[in-house]
Short mmCIF file of C-alpha atoms in Angstrom, two decimals:
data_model
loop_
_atom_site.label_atom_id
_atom_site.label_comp_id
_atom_site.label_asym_id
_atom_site.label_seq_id
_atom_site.Cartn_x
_atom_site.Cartn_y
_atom_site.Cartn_z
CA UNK D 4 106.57 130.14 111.95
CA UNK D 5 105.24 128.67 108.82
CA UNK D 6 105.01 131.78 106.87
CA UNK D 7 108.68 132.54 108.01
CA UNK D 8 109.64 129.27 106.60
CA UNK D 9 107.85 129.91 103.14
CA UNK D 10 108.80 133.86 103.04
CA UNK D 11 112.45 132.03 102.17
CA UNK D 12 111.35 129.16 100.87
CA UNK D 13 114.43 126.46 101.29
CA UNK D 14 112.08 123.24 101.93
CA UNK D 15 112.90 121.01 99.38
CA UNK D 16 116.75 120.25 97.88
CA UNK D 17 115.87 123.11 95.01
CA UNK D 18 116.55 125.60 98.02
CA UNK D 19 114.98 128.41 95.50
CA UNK D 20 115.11 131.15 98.31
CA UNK D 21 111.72 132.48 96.89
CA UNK D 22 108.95 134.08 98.72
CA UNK D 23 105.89 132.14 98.89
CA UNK D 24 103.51 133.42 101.22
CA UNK D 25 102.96 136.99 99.77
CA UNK D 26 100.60 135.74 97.15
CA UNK D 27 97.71 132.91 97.02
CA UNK D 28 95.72 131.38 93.58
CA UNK D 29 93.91 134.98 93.03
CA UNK D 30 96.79 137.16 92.94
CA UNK D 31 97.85 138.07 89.07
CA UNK D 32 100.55 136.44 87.31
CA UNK D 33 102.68 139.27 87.06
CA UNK D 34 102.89 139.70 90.66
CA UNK D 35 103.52 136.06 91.79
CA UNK D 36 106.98 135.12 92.48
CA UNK D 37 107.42 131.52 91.21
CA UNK D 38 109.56 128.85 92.77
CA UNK D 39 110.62 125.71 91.11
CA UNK D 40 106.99 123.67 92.15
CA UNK D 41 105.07 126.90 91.08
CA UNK D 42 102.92 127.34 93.76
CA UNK D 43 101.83 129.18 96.81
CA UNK D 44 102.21 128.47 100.82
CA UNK D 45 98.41 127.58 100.90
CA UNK D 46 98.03 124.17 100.29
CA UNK D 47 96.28 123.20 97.05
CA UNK D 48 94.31 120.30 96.72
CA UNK D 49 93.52 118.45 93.38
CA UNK D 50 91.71 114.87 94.41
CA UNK D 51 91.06 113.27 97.48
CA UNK D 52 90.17 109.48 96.73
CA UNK D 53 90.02 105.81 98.21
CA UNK D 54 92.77 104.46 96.36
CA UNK D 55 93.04 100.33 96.07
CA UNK D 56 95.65 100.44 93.23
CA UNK D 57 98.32 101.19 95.84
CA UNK D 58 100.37 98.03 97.53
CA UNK D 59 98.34 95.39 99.33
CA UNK D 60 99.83 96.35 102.61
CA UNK D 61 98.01 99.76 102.15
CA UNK D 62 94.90 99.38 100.54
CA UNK D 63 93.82 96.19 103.06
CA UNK D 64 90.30 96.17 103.17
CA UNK D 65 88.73 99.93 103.15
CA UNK D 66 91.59 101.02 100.51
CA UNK D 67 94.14 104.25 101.06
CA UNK D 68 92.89 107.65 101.33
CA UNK D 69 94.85 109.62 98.98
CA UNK D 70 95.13 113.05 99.11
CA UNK D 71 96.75 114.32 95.62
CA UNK D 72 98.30 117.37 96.10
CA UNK D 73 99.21 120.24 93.74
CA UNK D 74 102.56 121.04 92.78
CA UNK D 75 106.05 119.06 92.42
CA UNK D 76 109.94 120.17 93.35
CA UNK D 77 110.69 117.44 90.06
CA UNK D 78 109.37 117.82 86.53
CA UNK D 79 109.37 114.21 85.61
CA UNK D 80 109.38 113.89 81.75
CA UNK D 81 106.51 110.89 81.82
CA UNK D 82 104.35 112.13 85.12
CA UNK D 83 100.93 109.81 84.52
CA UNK D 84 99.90 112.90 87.46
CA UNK D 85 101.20 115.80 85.30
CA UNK D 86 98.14 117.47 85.43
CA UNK D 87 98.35 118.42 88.75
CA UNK D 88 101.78 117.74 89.49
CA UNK D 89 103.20 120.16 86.48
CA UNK D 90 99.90 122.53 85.16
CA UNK D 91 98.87 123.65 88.53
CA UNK D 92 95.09 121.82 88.66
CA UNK D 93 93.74 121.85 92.15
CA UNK D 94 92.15 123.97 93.86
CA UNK D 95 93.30 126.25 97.33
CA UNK D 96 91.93 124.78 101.19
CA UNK D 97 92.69 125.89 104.50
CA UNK D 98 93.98 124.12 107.04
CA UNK D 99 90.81 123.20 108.01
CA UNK D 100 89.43 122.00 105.30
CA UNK D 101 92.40 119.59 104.84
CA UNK D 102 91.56 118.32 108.41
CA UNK D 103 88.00 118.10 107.02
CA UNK D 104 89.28 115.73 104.22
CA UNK D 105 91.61 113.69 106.32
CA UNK D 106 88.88 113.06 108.32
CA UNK D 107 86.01 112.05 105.67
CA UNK D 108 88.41 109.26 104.49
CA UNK D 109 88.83 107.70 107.94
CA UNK D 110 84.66 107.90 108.01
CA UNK D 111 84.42 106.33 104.97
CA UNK D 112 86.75 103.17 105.88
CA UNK D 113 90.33 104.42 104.98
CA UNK D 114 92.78 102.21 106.25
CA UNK D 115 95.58 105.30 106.09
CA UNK D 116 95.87 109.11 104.94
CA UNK D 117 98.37 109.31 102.16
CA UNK D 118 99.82 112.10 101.24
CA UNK D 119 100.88 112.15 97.34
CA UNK D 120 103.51 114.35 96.73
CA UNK D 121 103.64 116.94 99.59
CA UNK D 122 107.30 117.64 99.72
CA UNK D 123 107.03 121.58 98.57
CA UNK D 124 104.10 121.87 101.46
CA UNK D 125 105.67 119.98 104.28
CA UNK D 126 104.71 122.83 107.27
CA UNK D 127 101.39 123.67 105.94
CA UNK D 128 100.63 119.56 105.85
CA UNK D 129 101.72 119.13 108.99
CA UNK D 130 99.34 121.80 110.47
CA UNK D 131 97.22 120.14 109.08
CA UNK D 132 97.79 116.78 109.83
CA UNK D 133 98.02 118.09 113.45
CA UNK D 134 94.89 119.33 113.66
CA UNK D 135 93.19 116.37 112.26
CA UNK D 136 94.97 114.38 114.83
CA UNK D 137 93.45 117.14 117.62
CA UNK D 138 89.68 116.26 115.95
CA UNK D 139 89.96 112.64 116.59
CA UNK D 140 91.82 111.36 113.28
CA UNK D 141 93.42 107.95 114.41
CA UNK D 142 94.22 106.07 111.10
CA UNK D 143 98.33 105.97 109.99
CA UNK D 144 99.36 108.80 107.79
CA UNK D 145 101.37 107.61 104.87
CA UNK D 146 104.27 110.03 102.92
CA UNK D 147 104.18 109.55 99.64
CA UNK D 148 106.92 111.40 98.41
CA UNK D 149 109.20 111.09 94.77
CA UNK D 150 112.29 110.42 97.68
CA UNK D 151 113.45 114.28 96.75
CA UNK D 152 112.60 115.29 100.16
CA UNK D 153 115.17 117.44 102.31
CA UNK D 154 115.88 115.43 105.42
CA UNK D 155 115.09 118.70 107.46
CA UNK D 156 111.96 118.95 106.34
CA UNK D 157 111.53 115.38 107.21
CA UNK D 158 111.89 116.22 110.74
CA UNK D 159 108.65 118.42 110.68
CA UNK D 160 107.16 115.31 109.82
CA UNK D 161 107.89 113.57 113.01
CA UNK D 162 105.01 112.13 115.58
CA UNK D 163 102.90 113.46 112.85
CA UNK D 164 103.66 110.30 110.03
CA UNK D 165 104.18 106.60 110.90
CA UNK D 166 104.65 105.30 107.10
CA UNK D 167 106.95 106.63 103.98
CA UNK D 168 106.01 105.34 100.20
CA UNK D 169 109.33 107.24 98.52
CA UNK D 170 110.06 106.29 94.98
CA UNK D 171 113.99 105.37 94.10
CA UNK D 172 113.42 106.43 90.39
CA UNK D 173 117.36 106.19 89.41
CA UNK D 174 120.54 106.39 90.71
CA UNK D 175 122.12 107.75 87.77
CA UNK D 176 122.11 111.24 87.21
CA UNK D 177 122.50 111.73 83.74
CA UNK D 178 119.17 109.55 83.71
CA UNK D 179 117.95 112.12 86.90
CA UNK D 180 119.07 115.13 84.86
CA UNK D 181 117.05 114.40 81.75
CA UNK D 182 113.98 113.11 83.25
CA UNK D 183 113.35 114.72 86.00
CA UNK D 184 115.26 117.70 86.00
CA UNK D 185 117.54 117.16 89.05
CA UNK D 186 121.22 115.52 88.39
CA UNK D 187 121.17 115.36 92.43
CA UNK D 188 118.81 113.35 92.83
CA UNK D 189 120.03 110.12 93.21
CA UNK D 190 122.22 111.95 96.31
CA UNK D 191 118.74 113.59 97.98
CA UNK D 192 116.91 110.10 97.59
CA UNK D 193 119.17 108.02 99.58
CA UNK D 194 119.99 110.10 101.84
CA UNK D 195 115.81 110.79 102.35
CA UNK D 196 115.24 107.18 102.03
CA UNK D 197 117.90 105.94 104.16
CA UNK D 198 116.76 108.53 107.06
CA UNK D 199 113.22 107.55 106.84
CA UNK D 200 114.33 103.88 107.89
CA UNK D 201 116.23 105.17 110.41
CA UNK D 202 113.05 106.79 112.11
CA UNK D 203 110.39 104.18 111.23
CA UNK D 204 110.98 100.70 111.94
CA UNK D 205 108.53 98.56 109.99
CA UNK D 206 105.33 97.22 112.27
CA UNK D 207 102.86 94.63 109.91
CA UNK D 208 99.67 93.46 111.59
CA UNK D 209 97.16 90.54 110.41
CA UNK D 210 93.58 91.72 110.19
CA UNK D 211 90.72 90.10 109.45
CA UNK D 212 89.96 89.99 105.17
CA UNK D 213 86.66 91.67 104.83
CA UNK D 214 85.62 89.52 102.06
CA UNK D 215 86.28 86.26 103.84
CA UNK D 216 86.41 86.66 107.80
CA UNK D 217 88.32 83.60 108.20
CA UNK D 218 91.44 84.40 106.09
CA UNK D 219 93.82 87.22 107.10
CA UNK D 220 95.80 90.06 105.75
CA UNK D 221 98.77 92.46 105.99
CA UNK D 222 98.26 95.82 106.97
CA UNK D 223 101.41 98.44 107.75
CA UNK D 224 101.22 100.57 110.51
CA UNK D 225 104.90 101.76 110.83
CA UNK D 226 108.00 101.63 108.18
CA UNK D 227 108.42 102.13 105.03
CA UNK D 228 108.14 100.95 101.45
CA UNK D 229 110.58 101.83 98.66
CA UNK D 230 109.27 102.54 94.71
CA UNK D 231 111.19 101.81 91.56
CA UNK D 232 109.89 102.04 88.89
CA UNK D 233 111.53 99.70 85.65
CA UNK D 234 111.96 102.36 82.75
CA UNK D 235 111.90 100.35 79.39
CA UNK D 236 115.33 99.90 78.31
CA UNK D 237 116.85 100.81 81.62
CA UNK D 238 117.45 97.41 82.72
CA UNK D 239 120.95 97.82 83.90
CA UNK D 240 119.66 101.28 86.02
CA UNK D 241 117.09 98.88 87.82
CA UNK D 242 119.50 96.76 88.48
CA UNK D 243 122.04 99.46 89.98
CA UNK D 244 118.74 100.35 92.14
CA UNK D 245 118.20 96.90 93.37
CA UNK D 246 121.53 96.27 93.75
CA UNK D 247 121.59 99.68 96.11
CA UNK D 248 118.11 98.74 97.99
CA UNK D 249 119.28 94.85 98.37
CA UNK D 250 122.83 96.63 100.57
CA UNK D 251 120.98 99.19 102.55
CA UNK D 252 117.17 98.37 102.47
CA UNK D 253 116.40 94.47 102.62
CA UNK D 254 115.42 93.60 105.72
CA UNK D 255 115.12 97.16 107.17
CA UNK D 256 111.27 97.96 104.76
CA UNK D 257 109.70 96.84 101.92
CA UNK D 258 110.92 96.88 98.16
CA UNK D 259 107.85 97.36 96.17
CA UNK D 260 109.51 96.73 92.00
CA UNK D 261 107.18 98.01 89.39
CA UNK D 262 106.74 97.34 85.62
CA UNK D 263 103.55 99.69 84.76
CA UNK D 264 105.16 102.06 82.77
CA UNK D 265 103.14 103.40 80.27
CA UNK D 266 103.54 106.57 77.35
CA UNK D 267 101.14 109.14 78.53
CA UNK D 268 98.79 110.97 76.12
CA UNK D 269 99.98 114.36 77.20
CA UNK D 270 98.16 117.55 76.53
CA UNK D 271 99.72 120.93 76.83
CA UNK D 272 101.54 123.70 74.73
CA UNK D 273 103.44 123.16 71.79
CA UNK D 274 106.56 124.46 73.61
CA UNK D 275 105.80 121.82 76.52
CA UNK D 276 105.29 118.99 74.57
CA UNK D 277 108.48 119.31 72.49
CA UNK D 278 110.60 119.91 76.00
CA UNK D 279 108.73 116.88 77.24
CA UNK D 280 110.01 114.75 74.19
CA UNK D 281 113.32 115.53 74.01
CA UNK D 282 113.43 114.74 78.10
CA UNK D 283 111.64 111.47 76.74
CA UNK D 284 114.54 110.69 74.07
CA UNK D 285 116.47 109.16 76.75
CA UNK D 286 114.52 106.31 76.90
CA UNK D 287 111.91 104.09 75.02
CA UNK D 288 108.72 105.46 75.46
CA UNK D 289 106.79 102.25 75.10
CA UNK D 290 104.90 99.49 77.48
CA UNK D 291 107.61 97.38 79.44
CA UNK D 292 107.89 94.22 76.99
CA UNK D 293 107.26 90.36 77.89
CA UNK D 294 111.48 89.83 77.99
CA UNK D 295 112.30 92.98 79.82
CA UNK D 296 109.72 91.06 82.54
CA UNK D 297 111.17 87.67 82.82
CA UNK D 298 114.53 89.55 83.14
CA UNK D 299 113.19 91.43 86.21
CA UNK D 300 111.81 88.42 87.53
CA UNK D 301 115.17 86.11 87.40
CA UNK D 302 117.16 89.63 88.98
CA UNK D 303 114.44 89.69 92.19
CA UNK D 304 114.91 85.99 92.39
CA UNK D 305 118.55 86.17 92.32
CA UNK D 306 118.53 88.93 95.14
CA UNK D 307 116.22 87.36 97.41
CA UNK D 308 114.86 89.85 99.11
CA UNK D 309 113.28 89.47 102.64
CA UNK D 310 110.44 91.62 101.60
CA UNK D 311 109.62 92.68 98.09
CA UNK D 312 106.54 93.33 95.83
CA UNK D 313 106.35 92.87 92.33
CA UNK D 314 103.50 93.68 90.16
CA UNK D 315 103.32 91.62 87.30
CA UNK D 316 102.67 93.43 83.35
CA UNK D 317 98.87 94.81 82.62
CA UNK D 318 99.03 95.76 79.09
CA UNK D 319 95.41 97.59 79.64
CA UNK D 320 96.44 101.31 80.03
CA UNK D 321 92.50 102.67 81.08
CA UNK D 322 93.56 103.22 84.66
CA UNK D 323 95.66 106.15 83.44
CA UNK D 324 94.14 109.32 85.36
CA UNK D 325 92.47 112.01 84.34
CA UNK D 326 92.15 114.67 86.72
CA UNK D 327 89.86 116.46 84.90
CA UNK D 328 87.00 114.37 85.95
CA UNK D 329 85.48 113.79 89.56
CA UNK D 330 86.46 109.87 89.11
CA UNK D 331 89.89 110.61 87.58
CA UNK D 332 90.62 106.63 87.68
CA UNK D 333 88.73 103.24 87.09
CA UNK D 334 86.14 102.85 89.16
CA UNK D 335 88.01 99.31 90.12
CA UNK D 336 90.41 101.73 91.38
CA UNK D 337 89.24 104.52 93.09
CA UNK D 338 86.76 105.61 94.78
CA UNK D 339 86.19 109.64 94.42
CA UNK D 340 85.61 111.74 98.24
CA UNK D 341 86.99 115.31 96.95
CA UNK D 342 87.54 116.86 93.83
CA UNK D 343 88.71 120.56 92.67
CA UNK D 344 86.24 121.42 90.92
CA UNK D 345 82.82 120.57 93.21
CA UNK D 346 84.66 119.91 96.65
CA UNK D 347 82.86 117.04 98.60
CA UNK D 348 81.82 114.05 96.29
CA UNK D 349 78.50 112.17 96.85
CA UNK D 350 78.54 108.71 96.78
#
């Protein structure tokens, strides 16, 4: 069944028809047959991590086990992940050996698997997830999708997932267009977003703080959590957002606002990097300023939401990755389990 689905590969809103299960990493360029995320129906794998940069509600204690895959159905102009997401880095694993990951991050004290941007590999992730499950995985699984998921291919995800982590980059899509290459997304998102809800009312549990037994803290086990990121100069497209998330979303999951935006040093060909800037040119490539804050702060406050996180300007711009090395972030960040190029990490 799943190489049927990928022989005609309609799993994402591209709907590029292609075939993706006649060829794998080791087949030549000139015979591969490319869809729009540019890979193959074997899952690819770049870094498998303990993340505790993600919200509070999902790194807890132990911190989220993120599983970065290769691959993207967008081709965001200002990707921090473009590495992987857009030059291919990662490296092929069977079914199996995803199983084998999942469960070396609940060994190692993951609160949650989370899946980073799995959208173009939705049946080979869920056999996967599925036979974790089978070998005694027990933890929540977490989606972490860009929100340009298919709502059919949301429904392989059922029994399998308990909580979604979709970005709501823009609902404009001119802005959509530009940046990430897809005018429909603001269309796909809600529609992905407003589904997910639908299926996954939100469940938060107090659990003991590790670092001081007699406080408590939040941990999600069911629901979901909505991204947007601020772009700088985009203030009245975050508020369009907010406006959208405070008539559908408040009350139903959490809003989780962010203000980290930061240029990326990009490396790549000549030809990429001048596509990349004129993509770019639509907004100001630049840290979010001091005023552009306060303003976000008095339009939260305004709104009121029942539920909302908001993470307040870090000018440092070190915990950008890097996933050419084992530890592709801080060490305050992450901590490394997998990587592409040596497989199992010691710690």
């Amino acid at each position: 069944m799943k190489n049927d689905i990928y022989s005609n590969c309609r799993l994402c809103p591209r709907n590029c028809g292609v075939e993706r299960s006649g060829w794998d990493s080791s087949t030549p360029l000139s015979e591969r047959k490319f869809g729009f995320c540019m890979e193959p129906s074997g899952i690819r794998v770049a870094v498998a991590c303990l993340h505790f940069g993600e919200e509070p509600l999902l790194t807890v204690n132990g911190g989220s086990g993120t599983i970065f895959l290769t691959g993207c159905n967008l081709r965001c102009a200002f990707c921090q992940n473009y590495q992987i997401s857009q030059q291919g880095m990662g490296k092929t694993v069977s079914i199996e050996e995803f199983a084998d990951i999942c469960l070396k991050l609940e060994a190692i004290g993951a609160e949650n698997i989370n899946i980073v941007t799995g959208s173009h590999h939705v049946p080979a992730v869920a056999e996967g997830l599925s036979l974790a499950k089978k070998r005694g995985l027990s933890i929540p699984v977490c989606w972490n999708s860009s929100g340009y998921d298919s709502v059919e291919s949301l429904k392989m995800l059922e029994g399998l997932v308990s909580i979604y982590l979709p970005d709501l980059k823009t609902l404009s899509s001119e802005l959509s267009k530009s940046l990430c290459a897809a005018s429909d997304y603001p269309d796909v998102a809600k529609k992905a977003i407003e589904y997910m809800i639908s299926k996954n009312p939100l469940k938060i549990v107090e659990v003991a703080d590790s670092a001081n037994p007699s406080a408590k803290k939040e941990k999600i086990e069911n629901g979901v959590i909505v991204r947007h990121l601020f772009l700088p100069g985009k203030f009245f497209e975050t508020a369009d957002v907010l406006d959208w998330l405070h008539e559908k979303v408040d009350g139903k999951a959490i809003i989780s606002l962010m203000s980290q935006y930061t240029p990326v040093p990009f490396k790549g060909t000549e030809e990429e990097l001048e596509r990349r800037k004129k993509a770019l040119s639509v907004i100001e490539n630049r840290l979010v300023n001091e005023s552009e804050d306060a303003d976000l702060k008095d339009l939260i406050e305004a709104y009121d939401f029942d539920y909302l996180f908001y993470q307040d300007l870090c000018p440092d711009t070190e915990w950008l990755p890097d996933f050419e090395r084992v530890q592709p972030f801080s060490y305050k960040l992450a901590k490394p389990v997998w990587h592409w190029s040596r497989g199992f990490v010691e710690n």
